[in-house]
Amino acid sequence: MSSQSIWYAYDPQWALSIRARLNELDVSDLWLFESASSASMPRLILDKYLGNPIRQMTSKKSTENELTYDSLRGDHQTLEALNNFLRQQCWRSAVDWTITYLMKNPSDYHIWFIRFACLIKLRLFQTIESEFETFGNLNSISKLPFSLRLLHAELPIYMDSNHFHDGLDRLFRLLMITNTILSVLPKDQTQLWHRRRLRILYSIANCYILMKRMDLIISILENQIVKNEPVEQQIEIYLLIVRILLQTGDELNAQRAFDRALSLLPSKENLSDGFLLTKELFSLFRNDFSSNKLLTAMKNPIEVNNHCVILLYMSKMKESLDLYEKLIRDKATNIHEAIIFNMCTIYELESFRFTQKKHELVDYISQYVGDGFSLTALKLQT
Amino acid sequence: MSLSITNSGLPPSTTTSTTSIDPTKNVEPLAVRVMRLSKPALYQNIPVYGEEESSSSVDAFLTGQSHDMAIGDDHSVLSHLLVLPYSFGNVFLGEIFSAIVALHNQSDQILHDVILKTDIQTATQRITLNVTDQIDSNKLELAPDQSISRVLQHEVKELGNHSLVCTVTCTDQNGEKHNLKKVFKLPVGKPIDLKTRFILGATHDEYYIVADIQNQTPTILNMTTVDLEPSLAYTVTNMSNLHHENSENSLCEPWRFIRPTETTTYMFYLKPRKEATFEEIHSTPTLGKLDIVWMSGFGERGRLQTNQLPKPTPSIATTNLGYLPDLRIFCMRGLGQCQVEESQKFSIRILNCTQRPMDLSLSFDNIFSKREQFLWIGIISKQLGRLEAHHTYDIDIELVPLTCGLKRIGGLKLTDLSMRHTYDFDDFHHLFVLPKIVH
């Protein structure tokens, strides 16, 4: 069996059973059904409200238009309230919202997906795994959203380094079922499933990245994914390869990957943000720090963050901190965990008053960030 | 170094010398803080897949996720955002220790003549570190609450206890001089565990050197160079990469990477240079040294060289040089394949390894040639003459193979007339004899 065929493998027996139900279901709901040995009703394990820890830390009083779920407020129980929490990245409030809802509607799998999607953002992996177990065999549930199946398959790879193979098992099984579905669909109805199949491959690639399996990462990205994507996406993937190689110390091949991305561009003028950010990473690698950057030219917050990090390596601690303070005050959307983490690290270096400075920072950002923000970024000793 | 921000209880990246928390009680006007400046890493996130057409909430979730600048279109866990080192980490031999030192005026006066000296103290020496930033003048002034910083670099060349010693002097507004010395311990470890072993080659002067390298750092290492620099008399062939598919188009050479705790084996083949003299080959007790260079995240570089590897002493104990036979023969010219009953000429070089001259005479072992089914022809016994110590001469001999097959060619006898000692030689060559093609 050639190594190519694992990517396209499918089971002909499964194909028969899927084909039998082609006329009963929407294309997007197709799946391999295994009958359940016993009926299982999903239930919550985490039923205490998560609340808003950042709000609890700040000394500022809460405002009216603050976005935290309140189980006593009628207007917080609507779907629109949930969607509002989600749009503002208030993952904790969204999770709390789902507790109330799922107690009454335990078989609304779209809301289960929302709940797990928010929990995975909050890194509460064990909770998700335990609650998934209450579902029983996922393949015995009809009309389970595909995104929920994918989240279940990806879950182990984020837990810790002991579960990578569980993740790969689940992802390859998902891939095989998807391949089987593609084998029975008429050619003009395969678009959605091709997109889903490709996304599974991205998840497998992510697992390889976390495992640092250099032999497998580049191979799957180049040989399985790139050729199925349009040119703009191919460029993104090659730039991803550059980042992976620079982070593992392989400058030579990173340069080749960068050149390959460049060769896909119709014109070398006006390089996109992705290219400019990646070029900076090469300078960092080579210790080639030039301070000729026009600060006003940097609009992209990632670019500013990376420049601030490099300023520290040039011993320009004060300039770095000044630029960071300006960045987070410029726009609320510039506030990101990584940026706050970097700022707190520099605070700790700069002076003994870092605890006070961190609290001032919390007071400021608590007005703008959703309750999904991770407090560990603040490096506060509890 | 892959990084996601979790609370794992590792020691913080900043080490501080001041222990008091109440700022009004600080006696020292200046505080010294040091932060390890290993290269940063890329922030890792969790990209969640959803289909916006399935529900309004999924659409809302995806909108929220799209505001996260770390999430890109490539669906990957690796963002473009750089994150500073999470912890102090270990310092490894062969790598460059890099740190930033910050001085903070925590008094309420202007401090004058601020001078910072930074040294590395090892078990054997004290090294003053050069500064890498533009602050040239040693006479600095610091206003209250002002901080300055300096980046230091030091290539770690020895194991054992290392300390970073920061000495700061300044003068306050009353003219009083202040002196502050802070010592930060640096944990130095071995980045790789190297085990070498030797395998003797087919002939006495050839060696295979096998090196096992285990990565003992917590990050993946890209071994850019693992070379053996041979000592003068030898040439080296690097056998480590022969089996790797070197596809021109491939963007990765995965065999170069060693993940933490993994071991990779490298192999080198050494043989003497053609022009090397007997003395050159046999007087050097060493084979060469290993030069190892690696790269890790964003350009962290490391380099180690071993000491000269000693020649392994083989178990055969004979006269003179202790491990060499008195006489050695080498087949210099001759075919490896021929037809049956076709006479074959060979040119043989005889080397006198002893320290005394020999007076040699040649003859053949008929039992050997009978067993192998060939006949020596031409002059089959003669005096060869005097052979000085460490010298060689060449002789021509001729044979006819009588049957087909793979034959061992040997059975020479050399007699040293001065010592009346006969040396027997086994095969010095192999001959593959083919049947004659009848036209």
Tab-separated table of N, CA, C and O in Angstrom, chain A residues 22-88:
chain	number	residue	atom	x	y	z
A	22	LEU	N	-28.820	8.273	1.085
A	22	LEU	CA	-28.578	9.500	0.314
A	22	LEU	C	-29.837	10.331	0.117
A	22	LEU	O	-29.783	11.561	0.121
A	23	ASN	N	-30.961	9.665	-0.095
A	23	ASN	CA	-32.167	10.428	-0.407
A	23	ASN	C	-32.885	10.928	0.840
A	23	ASN	O	-33.736	11.799	0.758
A	24	GLU	N	-32.511	10.386	2.007
A	24	GLU	CA	-33.220	10.784	3.230
A	24	GLU	C	-32.664	12.068	3.836
A	24	GLU	O	-33.357	12.749	4.588
A	25	LEU	N	-31.384	12.317	3.572
A	25	LEU	CA	-30.717	13.401	4.307
A	25	LEU	C	-30.202	14.496	3.389
A	25	LEU	O	-29.928	14.252	2.212
A	26	ASP	N	-30.033	15.698	3.994
A	26	ASP	CA	-29.302	16.757	3.297
A	26	ASP	C	-27.859	16.326	3.132
A	26	ASP	O	-27.335	15.568	3.955
A	27	VAL	N	-27.240	16.831	2.109
A	27	VAL	CA	-25.825	16.499	1.860
A	27	VAL	C	-24.970	16.786	3.097
A	27	VAL	O	-24.105	15.985	3.477
A	28	SER	N	-25.256	17.897	3.763
A	28	SER	CA	-24.370	18.261	4.876
A	28	SER	C	-24.570	17.380	6.104
A	28	SER	O	-23.740	17.361	6.998
A	29	ASP	N	-25.682	16.639	6.135
A	29	ASP	CA	-25.945	15.810	7.305
A	29	ASP	C	-25.515	14.365	7.130
A	29	ASP	O	-25.708	13.539	8.020
A	30	LEU	N	-24.957	14.025	5.962
A	30	LEU	CA	-24.558	12.643	5.735
A	30	LEU	C	-23.510	12.217	6.740
A	30	LEU	O	-22.645	12.989	7.117
A	31	TRP	N	-23.623	10.978	7.175
A	31	TRP	CA	-22.574	10.438	8.048
A	31	TRP	C	-22.687	8.930	8.081
A	31	TRP	O	-23.653	8.356	7.592
A	32	LEU	N	-21.718	8.308	8.683
A	32	LEU	CA	-21.746	6.866	8.870
A	32	LEU	C	-22.491	6.584	10.158
A	32	LEU	O	-22.095	7.056	11.222
A	33	PHE	N	-23.561	5.832	10.087
A	33	PHE	CA	-24.347	5.605	11.298
A	33	PHE	C	-24.089	4.250	11.892
A	33	PHE	O	-24.136	3.242	11.207
A	34	GLU	N	-23.781	4.276	13.156
A	34	GLU	CA	-23.659	3.032	13.897
A	34	GLU	C	-24.764	3.046	14.926
A	34	GLU	O	-24.993	4.045	15.595
A	35	SER	N	-25.494	1.933	15.025
A	35	SER	CA	-26.623	1.964	15.962
A	35	SER	C	-26.107	1.992	17.392
A	35	SER	O	-25.078	1.409	17.716
A	36	ALA	N	-26.830	2.705	18.214
A	36	ALA	CA	-26.392	2.874	19.602
A	36	ALA	C	-26.714	1.631	20.408
A	36	ALA	O	-27.774	1.024	20.246
A	37	SER	N	-25.791	1.233	21.253
A	37	SER	CA	-26.051	0.069	22.099
A	37	SER	C	-26.990	0.443	23.233
A	37	SER	O	-27.820	-0.336	23.666
A	38	SER	N	-26.842	1.665	23.722
A	38	SER	CA	-27.797	2.125	24.732
A	38	SER	C	-28.029	3.611	24.525
A	38	SER	O	-27.140	4.320	24.074
A	39	ALA	N	-29.217	4.069	24.841
A	39	ALA	CA	-29.528	5.484	24.636
A	39	ALA	C	-28.744	6.324	25.620
A	39	ALA	O	-28.613	5.987	26.794
A	40	SER	N	-28.188	7.420	25.103
A	40	SER	CA	-27.375	8.272	25.957
A	40	SER	C	-27.821	9.704	25.770
A	40	SER	O	-27.945	10.170	24.653
A	41	MET	N	-28.116	10.394	26.863
A	41	MET	CA	-28.525	11.784	26.726
A	41	MET	C	-27.381	12.671	27.200
A	41	MET	O	-26.898	12.517	28.321
A	42	PRO	N	-26.955	13.594	26.371
A	42	PRO	CA	-25.850	14.459	26.781
A	42	PRO	C	-26.219	15.266	28.014
A	42	PRO	O	-27.355	15.686	28.164
A	43	ARG	N	-25.258	15.440	28.906
A	43	ARG	CA	-25.538	16.269	30.058
A	43	ARG	C	-24.304	17.073	30.454
A	43	ARG	O	-23.172	16.732	30.119
A	44	LEU	N	-24.570	18.127	31.194
A	44	LEU	CA	-23.505	19.026	31.636
A	44	LEU	C	-22.741	18.403	32.788
A	44	LEU	O	-23.311	17.778	33.657
A	45	ILE	N	-21.436	18.597	32.786
A	45	ILE	CA	-20.636	18.217	33.936
A	45	ILE	C	-20.288	19.482	34.714
A	45	ILE	O	-20.352	19.529	35.925
A	46	LEU	N	-19.913	20.513	33.941
A	46	LEU	CA	-19.595	21.784	34.579
A	46	LEU	C	-20.859	22.612	34.627
A	46	LEU	O	-21.276	23.189	33.624
A	47	ASP	N	-21.489	22.662	35.800
A	47	ASP	CA	-22.734	23.409	35.846
A	47	ASP	C	-22.657	24.632	36.750
A	47	ASP	O	-23.667	25.233	37.058
A	48	LYS	N	-21.431	24.999	37.151
A	48	LYS	CA	-21.281	26.235	37.916
A	48	LYS	C	-20.881	27.343	36.955
A	48	LYS	O	-20.101	27.132	36.028
A	49	TYR	N	-21.391	28.520	37.222
A	49	TYR	CA	-21.082	29.631	36.332
A	49	TYR	C	-19.599	30.011	36.430
A	49	TYR	O	-19.020	30.006	37.505
A	50	LEU	N	-19.028	30.357	35.281
A	50	LEU	CA	-17.614	30.713	35.255
A	50	LEU	C	-17.384	32.146	35.721
A	50	LEU	O	-16.337	32.480	36.249
A	51	GLY	N	-18.365	32.985	35.495
A	51	GLY	CA	-18.215	34.374	35.926
A	51	GLY	C	-17.140	35.099	35.132
A	51	GLY	O	-16.653	34.622	34.106
A	52	ASN	N	-16.736	36.246	35.629
A	52	ASN	CA	-15.775	37.071	34.918
A	52	ASN	C	-14.619	37.407	35.848
A	52	ASN	O	-14.664	38.383	36.576
A	53	PRO	N	-13.575	36.595	35.845
A	53	PRO	CA	-12.479	36.804	36.802
A	53	PRO	C	-11.765	38.126	36.633
A	53	PRO	O	-11.258	38.688	37.592
A	54	ILE	N	-11.748	38.621	35.389
A	54	ILE	CA	-11.010	39.873	35.212
A	54	ILE	C	-11.782	41.023	35.861
A	54	ILE	O	-11.202	41.957	36.402
A	55	ARG	N	-13.101	40.910	35.822
A	55	ARG	CA	-13.925	41.919	36.477
A	55	ARG	C	-13.681	41.892	37.976
A	55	ARG	O	-13.639	42.924	38.633
A	56	GLN	N	-13.470	40.681	38.508
A	56	GLN	CA	-13.265	40.562	39.950
A	56	GLN	C	-11.935	41.158	40.379
A	56	GLN	O	-11.751	41.500	41.538
A	57	MET	N	-11.008	41.258	39.422
A	57	MET	CA	-9.688	41.748	39.797
A	57	MET	C	-9.600	43.255	39.774
A	57	MET	O	-8.733	43.840	40.404
A	58	THR	N	-10.442	43.842	38.988
A	58	THR	CA	-10.239	45.264	38.794
A	58	THR	C	-10.914	46.062	39.897
A	58	THR	O	-11.886	45.627	40.496
A	59	SER	N	-10.387	47.237	40.127
A	59	SER	CA	-10.955	48.045	41.196
A	59	SER	C	-12.064	48.945	40.675
A	59	SER	O	-12.779	49.571	41.425
A	60	LYS	N	-12.209	48.946	39.318
A	60	LYS	CA	-13.224	49.828	38.766
A	60	LYS	C	-14.607	49.218	38.997
A	60	LYS	O	-14.790	48.012	38.976
A	61	LYS	N	-15.559	50.083	39.148
A	61	LYS	CA	-16.922	49.597	39.334
A	61	LYS	C	-17.477	49.117	38.001
A	61	LYS	O	-17.122	49.624	36.950
A	62	SER	N	-18.374	48.162	38.074
A	62	SER	CA	-18.924	47.635	36.817
A	62	SER	C	-19.881	48.649	36.215
A	62	SER	O	-20.571	49.377	36.915
A	63	THR	N	-19.898	48.687	34.928
A	63	THR	CA	-20.769	49.635	34.220
A	63	THR	C	-22.001	48.920	33.698
A	63	THR	O	-22.057	47.697	33.648
A	64	GLU	N	-22.953	49.699	33.277
A	64	GLU	CA	-24.224	49.128	32.836
A	64	GLU	C	-24.096	48.303	31.583
A	64	GLU	O	-24.681	47.246	31.456
A	65	ASN	N	-23.340	48.846	30.643
A	65	ASN	CA	-23.272	48.138	29.369
A	65	ASN	C	-22.170	47.104	29.347
A	65	ASN	O	-21.653	46.719	28.315
A	66	GLU	N	-21.816	46.645	30.508
A	66	GLU	CA	-20.783	45.634	30.606
A	66	GLU	C	-21.338	44.296	30.158
A	66	GLU	O	-22.502	43.958	30.367
A	67	LEU	N	-20.483	43.548	29.546
A	67	LEU	CA	-20.948	42.334	28.914
A	67	LEU	C	-20.572	41.107	29.738
A	67	LEU	O	-19.574	40.463	29.497
A	68	THR	N	-21.370	40.796	30.730
A	68	THR	CA	-21.168	39.543	31.457
A	68	THR	C	-22.533	38.919	31.672
A	68	THR	O	-23.488	39.594	32.046
A	69	TYR	N	-22.586	37.626	31.464
A	69	TYR	CA	-23.867	36.935	31.569
A	69	TYR	C	-24.433	37.023	32.977
A	69	TYR	O	-23.726	36.789	33.962
A	70	ASP	N	-25.690	37.354	33.046
A	70	ASP	CA	-26.383	37.425	34.334
A	70	ASP	C	-27.613	36.542	34.234
A	70	ASP	O	-28.522	36.825	33.454
A	71	SER	N	-27.646	35.472	35.013
A	71	SER	CA	-28.744	34.502	34.859
A	71	SER	C	-30.078	35.076	35.304
A	71	SER	O	-31.128	34.506	35.009
A	72	LEU	N	-30.016	36.214	35.992
A	72	LEU	CA	-31.281	36.789	36.482
A	72	LEU	C	-31.891	37.780	35.496
A	72	LEU	O	-33.041	38.164	35.625
A	73	ARG	N	-31.121	38.175	34.505
A	73	ARG	CA	-31.634	39.156	33.556
A	73	ARG	C	-32.345	38.462	32.415
A	73	ARG	O	-31.784	37.629	31.735
A	74	GLY	N	-33.585	38.861	32.197
A	74	GLY	CA	-34.373	38.270	31.121
A	74	GLY	C	-33.768	38.478	29.756
A	74	GLY	O	-33.751	37.588	28.898
A	75	ASP	N	-33.187	39.695	29.556
A	75	ASP	CA	-32.679	39.972	28.215
A	75	ASP	C	-31.370	39.232	27.939
A	75	ASP	O	-30.877	39.275	26.819
A	76	HIS	N	-30.826	38.551	28.972
A	76	HIS	CA	-29.616	37.778	28.732
A	76	HIS	C	-29.914	36.344	28.312
A	76	HIS	O	-29.005	35.591	28.009
A	77	GLN	N	-31.219	35.955	28.344
A	77	GLN	CA	-31.527	34.556	28.044
A	77	GLN	C	-31.824	34.331	26.571
A	77	GLN	O	-32.022	33.212	26.148
A	78	THR	N	-31.872	35.418	25.780
A	78	THR	CA	-32.233	35.260	24.365
A	78	THR	C	-31.044	34.796	23.555
A	78	THR	O	-29.893	34.951	23.962
A	79	LEU	N	-31.374	34.300	22.348
A	79	LEU	CA	-30.329	33.888	21.421
A	79	LEU	C	-29.492	35.086	21.006
A	79	LEU	O	-28.274	34.986	20.829
A	80	GLU	N	-30.131	36.218	20.888
A	80	GLU	CA	-29.406	37.411	20.474
A	80	GLU	C	-28.362	37.797	21.520
A	80	GLU	O	-27.277	38.261	21.194
A	81	ALA	N	-28.712	37.570	22.788
A	81	ALA	CA	-27.739	37.862	23.856
A	81	ALA	C	-26.522	36.950	23.705
A	81	ALA	O	-25.372	37.388	23.812
A	82	LEU	N	-26.792	35.673	23.434
A	82	LEU	CA	-25.688	34.732	23.235
A	82	LEU	C	-24.801	35.197	22.082
A	82	LEU	O	-23.574	35.253	22.202
A	83	ASN	N	-25.455	35.528	20.983
A	83	ASN	CA	-24.677	35.939	19.806
A	83	ASN	C	-23.853	37.188	20.093
A	83	ASN	O	-22.738	37.348	19.600
A	84	ASN	N	-24.399	38.057	20.915
A	84	ASN	CA	-23.672	39.256	21.308
A	84	ASN	C	-22.429	38.918	22.113
A	84	ASN	O	-21.350	39.470	21.879
A	85	PHE	N	-22.585	38.000	23.072
A	85	PHE	CA	-21.434	37.556	23.851
A	85	PHE	C	-20.360	36.997	22.913
A	85	PHE	O	-19.173	37.277	23.050
A	86	LEU	N	-20.809	36.169	21.955
A	86	LEU	CA	-19.863	35.500	21.065
A	86	LEU	C	-19.105	36.500	20.209
A	86	LEU	O	-17.898	36.384	20.045
A	87	ARG	N	-19.824	37.467	19.685
A	87	ARG	CA	-19.163	38.448	18.805
A	87	ARG	C	-18.109	39.233	19.560
A	87	ARG	O	-17.147	39.700	18.991
A	88	GLN	N	-18.293	39.410	20.868
A	88	GLN	CA	-17.342	40.179	21.677
A	88	GLN	C	-16.310	39.298	22.355
A	88	GLN	O	-15.616	39.741	23.262
